[in-house]
PDB file of C-alpha atoms in Angstrom:
ATOM      1  CA  MET B   1     150.540  43.573 108.027  1.00  0.00           C
ATOM      2  CA  VAL B   2     154.305  44.070 107.943  1.00  0.00           C
ATOM      3  CA  GLN B   3     155.791  47.491 108.653  1.00  0.00           C
ATOM      4  CA  PHE B   4     159.187  48.516 107.351  1.00  0.00           C
ATOM      5  CA  GLY B   5     160.781  51.904 106.855  1.00  0.00           C
ATOM      6  CA  GLU B   6     159.012  55.090 107.889  1.00  0.00           C
ATOM      7  CA  ASN B   7     155.265  54.979 107.094  1.00  0.00           C
ATOM      8  CA  GLU B   8     155.750  51.966 104.833  1.00  0.00           C
ATOM      9  CA  PHE B   9     153.831  48.743 105.170  1.00  0.00           C
ATOM     10  CA  SER B  10     152.747  45.645 103.273  1.00  0.00           C
ATOM     11  CA  ILE B  11     149.689  43.493 103.566  1.00  0.00           C
ATOM     12  CA  VAL B  12     151.115  39.998 103.333  1.00  0.00           C
ATOM     13  CA  GLY B  13     149.141  36.837 102.685  1.00  0.00           C
ATOM     14  CA  ILE B  14     150.445  33.936 104.759  1.00  0.00           C
ATOM     15  CA  ARG B  15     147.787  31.387 103.757  1.00  0.00           C
ATOM     16  CA  ALA B  16     146.096  30.519 100.499  1.00  0.00           C
ATOM     17  CA  ALA B  17     143.293  28.211  99.450  1.00  0.00           C
ATOM     18  CA  SER B  18     144.422  24.873  98.067  1.00  0.00           C
ATOM     19  CA  LYS B  19     142.714  23.207  95.084  1.00  0.00           C
ATOM     20  CA  GLU B  20     140.485  21.490  97.633  1.00  0.00           C
ATOM     21  CA  GLY B  21     139.521  24.827  99.182  1.00  0.00           C
ATOM     22  CA  ARG B  22     141.471  24.348 102.438  1.00  0.00           C
ATOM     23  CA  LEU B  23     143.665  27.125 103.786  1.00  0.00           C
ATOM     24  CA  VAL B  24     147.331  26.158 103.692  1.00  0.00           C
ATOM     25  CA  ASP B  25     150.363  28.068 104.912  1.00  0.00           C
ATOM     26  CA  GLN B  26     152.557  29.661 102.263  1.00  0.00           C
ATOM     27  CA  VAL B  27     155.869  31.463 102.221  1.00  0.00           C
ATOM     28  CA  PRO B  28     155.369  34.839 100.517  1.00  0.00           C
ATOM     29  CA  PRO B  29     158.025  35.368  97.826  1.00  0.00           C
ATOM     30  CA  LEU B  30     158.931  38.808  99.203  1.00  0.00           C
ATOM     31  CA  ASP B  31     159.832  37.148 102.537  1.00  0.00           C
ATOM     32  CA  ARG B  32     162.655  35.224 100.831  1.00  0.00           C
ATOM     33  CA  ARG B  33     166.207  36.318 101.468  1.00  0.00           C
ATOM     34  CA  ILE B  34     168.251  37.460  98.508  1.00  0.00           C
ATOM     35  CA  THR B  35     171.876  38.238  97.778  1.00  0.00           C
ATOM     36  CA  PHE B  36     173.374  40.090  94.819  1.00  0.00           C
ATOM     37  CA  PRO B  37     176.411  42.352  94.411  1.00  0.00           C
ATOM     38  CA  ALA B  38     176.147  46.102  94.770  1.00  0.00           C
ATOM     39  CA  ALA B  39     176.212  47.901  91.434  1.00  0.00           C
ATOM     40  CA  ASP B  40     174.868  50.995  89.750  1.00  0.00           C
ATOM     41  CA  ARG B  41     171.784  49.860  87.776  1.00  0.00           C
ATOM     42  CA  THR B  42     168.648  51.419  86.373  1.00  0.00           C
ATOM     43  CA  LEU B  43     165.586  51.052  88.558  1.00  0.00           C
ATOM     44  CA  ALA B  44     164.043  48.753  85.920  1.00  0.00           C
ATOM     45  CA  ASP B  45     167.116  46.471  85.922  1.00  0.00           C
ATOM     46  CA  THR B  46     167.192  46.457  89.726  1.00  0.00           C
ATOM     47  CA  LEU B  47     163.524  45.455  89.992  1.00  0.00           C
ATOM     48  CA  LYS B  48     164.070  42.704  87.407  1.00  0.00           C
ATOM     49  CA  LEU B  49     167.062  41.402  89.382  1.00  0.00           C
ATOM     50  CA  ILE B  50     165.032  41.301  92.618  1.00  0.00           C
ATOM     51  CA  CYS B  51     162.144  39.511  90.874  1.00  0.00           C
ATOM     52  CA  ASP B  52     164.468  37.000  89.191  1.00  0.00           C
ATOM     53  CA  SER B  53     166.026  36.284  92.605  1.00  0.00           C
ATOM     54  CA  ILE B  54     162.653  35.254  94.084  1.00  0.00           C
ATOM     55  CA  ASN B  55     161.109  33.708  90.950  1.00  0.00           C
ATOM     56  CA  VAL B  56     158.483  36.418  90.403  1.00  0.00           C
ATOM     57  CA  ARG B  57     157.508  37.905  87.037  1.00  0.00           C
ATOM     58  CA  LEU B  58     157.926  41.650  86.849  1.00  0.00           C
ATOM     59  CA  MET B  59     154.853  43.346  85.383  1.00  0.00           C
ATOM     60  CA  VAL B  60     156.117  46.925  85.616  1.00  0.00           C
ATOM     61  CA  GLU B  61     155.941  49.125  82.559  1.00  0.00           C
ATOM     62  CA  PHE B  62     158.488  51.880  82.319  1.00  0.00           C
ATOM     63  CA  ARG B  63     157.240  54.216  79.612  1.00  0.00           C
ATOM     64  CA  GLY B  64     160.137  56.614  79.706  1.00  0.00           C
ATOM     65  CA  GLY B  65     160.670  59.649  81.835  1.00  0.00           C
ATOM     66  CA  PRO B  66     162.884  59.939  84.877  1.00  0.00           C
ATOM     67  CA  GLU B  67     161.737  56.731  86.610  1.00  0.00           C
ATOM     68  CA  LYS B  68     162.988  54.603  83.707  1.00  0.00           C
ATOM     69  CA  SER B  69     166.425  56.136  83.541  1.00  0.00           C
ATOM     70  CA  ARG B  70     167.032  56.687  87.259  1.00  0.00           C
ATOM     71  CA  HIS B  71     169.868  54.682  88.660  1.00  0.00           C
ATOM     72  CA  VAL B  72     170.217  53.087  92.058  1.00  0.00           C
ATOM     73  CA  MET B  73     173.361  51.835  93.728  1.00  0.00           C
ATOM     74  CA  ILE B  74     172.181  48.802  95.626  1.00  0.00           C
ATOM     75  CA  GLY B  75     173.235  45.340  96.651  1.00  0.00           C
ATOM     76  CA  SER B  76     171.839  42.767  99.031  1.00  0.00           C
ATOM     77  CA  ASN B  77     173.510  40.381 101.444  1.00  0.00           C
ATOM     78  CA  ASN B  78     170.967  37.799 102.639  1.00  0.00           C
ATOM     79  CA  GLU B  79     168.268  40.453 103.150  1.00  0.00           C
ATOM     80  CA  VAL B  80     164.487  40.090 102.970  1.00  0.00           C
ATOM     81  CA  ALA B  81     163.411  40.802  99.377  1.00  0.00           C
ATOM     82  CA  ARG B  82     160.597  43.171 100.488  1.00  0.00           C
ATOM     83  CA  GLU B  83     163.087  45.424 102.268  1.00  0.00           C
ATOM     84  CA  VAL B  84     165.487  45.424  99.310  1.00  0.00           C
ATOM     85  CA  LEU B  85     162.595  46.233  96.963  1.00  0.00           C
ATOM     86  CA  ALA B  86     161.494  49.137  99.176  1.00  0.00           C
ATOM     87  CA  ARG B  87     165.051  50.457  99.451  1.00  0.00           C
ATOM     88  CA  ALA B  88     165.451  50.368  95.658  1.00  0.00           C
ATOM     89  CA  MET B  89     162.269  52.413  95.233  1.00  0.00           C
ATOM     90  CA  ARG B  90     163.281  55.161  97.687  1.00  0.00           C
ATOM     91  CA  LEU B  91     164.784  57.403  95.027  1.00  0.00           C
ATOM     92  CA  PRO B  92     165.516  60.887  96.378  1.00  0.00           C
ATOM     93  CA  ALA B  93     163.089  63.319  94.719  1.00  0.00           C
ATOM     94  CA  GLY B  94     161.563  60.349  92.873  1.00  0.00           C
ATOM     95  CA  MET B  95     157.967  59.186  92.888  1.00  0.00           C
ATOM     96  CA  LYS B  96     156.819  57.099  95.798  1.00  0.00           C
ATOM     97  CA  ILE B  97     155.803  53.755  94.327  1.00  0.00           C
ATOM     98  CA  SER B  98     153.346  51.208  95.637  1.00  0.00           C
ATOM     99  CA  TRP B  99     153.405  47.626  94.505  1.00  0.00           C
ATOM    100  CA  VAL B 100     151.113  44.635  94.488  1.00  0.00           C
ATOM    101  CA  LEU B 101     152.212  41.026  94.381  1.00  0.00           C
ATOM    102  CA  SER B 102     149.528  38.759  92.914  1.00  0.00           C
ATOM    103  CA  TYR B 103     149.383  35.033  92.374  1.00  0.00           C
ATOM    104  CA  MET B 104     147.898  33.959  89.044  1.00  0.00           C
ATOM    105  CA  PRO B 105     146.824  30.314  89.448  1.00  0.00           C
ATOM    106  CA  ASP B 106     146.271  29.802  85.711  1.00  0.00           C
ATOM    107  CA  LEU B 107     149.867  30.836  85.034  1.00  0.00           C
ATOM    108  CA  GLN B 108     151.142  29.290  88.286  1.00  0.00           C
ATOM    109  CA  ALA B 109     153.175  32.444  88.746  1.00  0.00           C
ATOM    110  CA  TYR B 110     153.521  35.442  90.988  1.00  0.00           C
ATOM    111  CA  LEU B 111     153.344  38.822  89.277  1.00  0.00           C
ATOM    112  CA  LEU B 112     154.698  42.079  90.675  1.00  0.00           C
ATOM    113  CA  GLY B 113     153.041  45.280  89.497  1.00  0.00           C
ATOM    114  CA  SER B 114     153.609  48.839  90.611  1.00  0.00           C
ATOM    115  CA  ARG B 115     152.208  52.324  90.255  1.00  0.00           C
ATOM    116  CA  ALA B 116     152.756  55.796  91.597  1.00  0.00           C
ATOM    117  CA  ALA B 117     151.570  56.302  95.172  1.00  0.00           C
ATOM    118  CA  GLN B 118     148.913  58.996  95.341  1.00  0.00           C
ATOM    119  CA  ALA B 119     146.946  60.807  98.029  1.00  0.00           C
ATOM    120  CA  GLU B 120     143.619  62.615  97.879  1.00  0.00           C
ATOM    121  CA  ILE B 121     144.165  66.344  98.336  1.00  0.00           C
ATOM    122  CA  MET B 122     141.441  68.942  98.867  1.00  0.00           C
ATOM    123  CA  SER B 123     141.828  71.859  96.490  1.00  0.00           C
ATOM    124  CA  ALA B 124     139.728  74.743  95.202  1.00  0.00           C
ATOM    125  CA  ASN B 125     138.510  72.400  92.450  1.00  0.00           C
ATOM    126  CA  GLY B 126     137.461  69.679  94.892  1.00  0.00           C
ATOM    127  CA  THR B 127     139.277  66.455  95.663  1.00  0.00           C
ATOM    128  CA  GLU B 128     142.264  65.670  93.457  1.00  0.00           C
ATOM    129  CA  LEU B 129     144.797  62.873  93.378  1.00  0.00           C
ATOM    130  CA  GLN B 130     148.345  64.065  93.891  1.00  0.00           C
ATOM    131  CA  THR B 131     151.410  61.913  93.174  1.00  0.00           C
ATOM    132  CA  LEU B 132     153.699  61.605  96.195  1.00  0.00           C
ATOM    133  CA  TYR B 133     157.477  62.100  96.017  1.00  0.00           C
ATOM    134  CA  TRP B 134     160.375  61.253  98.292  1.00  0.00           C
ATOM    135  CA  PRO B 135     162.314  64.177  99.776  1.00  0.00           C
ATOM    136  CA  LYS B 136     165.207  65.333  97.617  1.00  0.00           C
ATOM    137  CA  TYR B 137     167.737  64.359 100.273  1.00  0.00           C
ATOM    138  CA  GLN B 138     167.220  61.508 102.679  1.00  0.00           C
TER     139      GLN B 138
END
């Protein structure tokens, strides 16, 4: 488990089974260091840039709404991709987003998916899932 930011963490696989079934060390793509110039981009374009930098396919669907059109001003200078990804997703007053990085052996590719982070909340109607948001000002 890798912790970064406040109350943020990733479960990171450092070994994988080979074709022969033996565990072999691997370098997780999000541990790679990336560099790109700072610019004002949409969140979707920023995530695509990060994924292209580490050779990962982006499997995020932006169906409209504020998360698609939100812009981030971000650049990276030889930083760990996971930390850049997390920083890009910390949009003030935006949804907290969780991601999963999966390896698809048939495609021989890593895929990055994301979804809104949610918490179970007790209410008068029972347990409900509530979408989590970043504070308006950080």
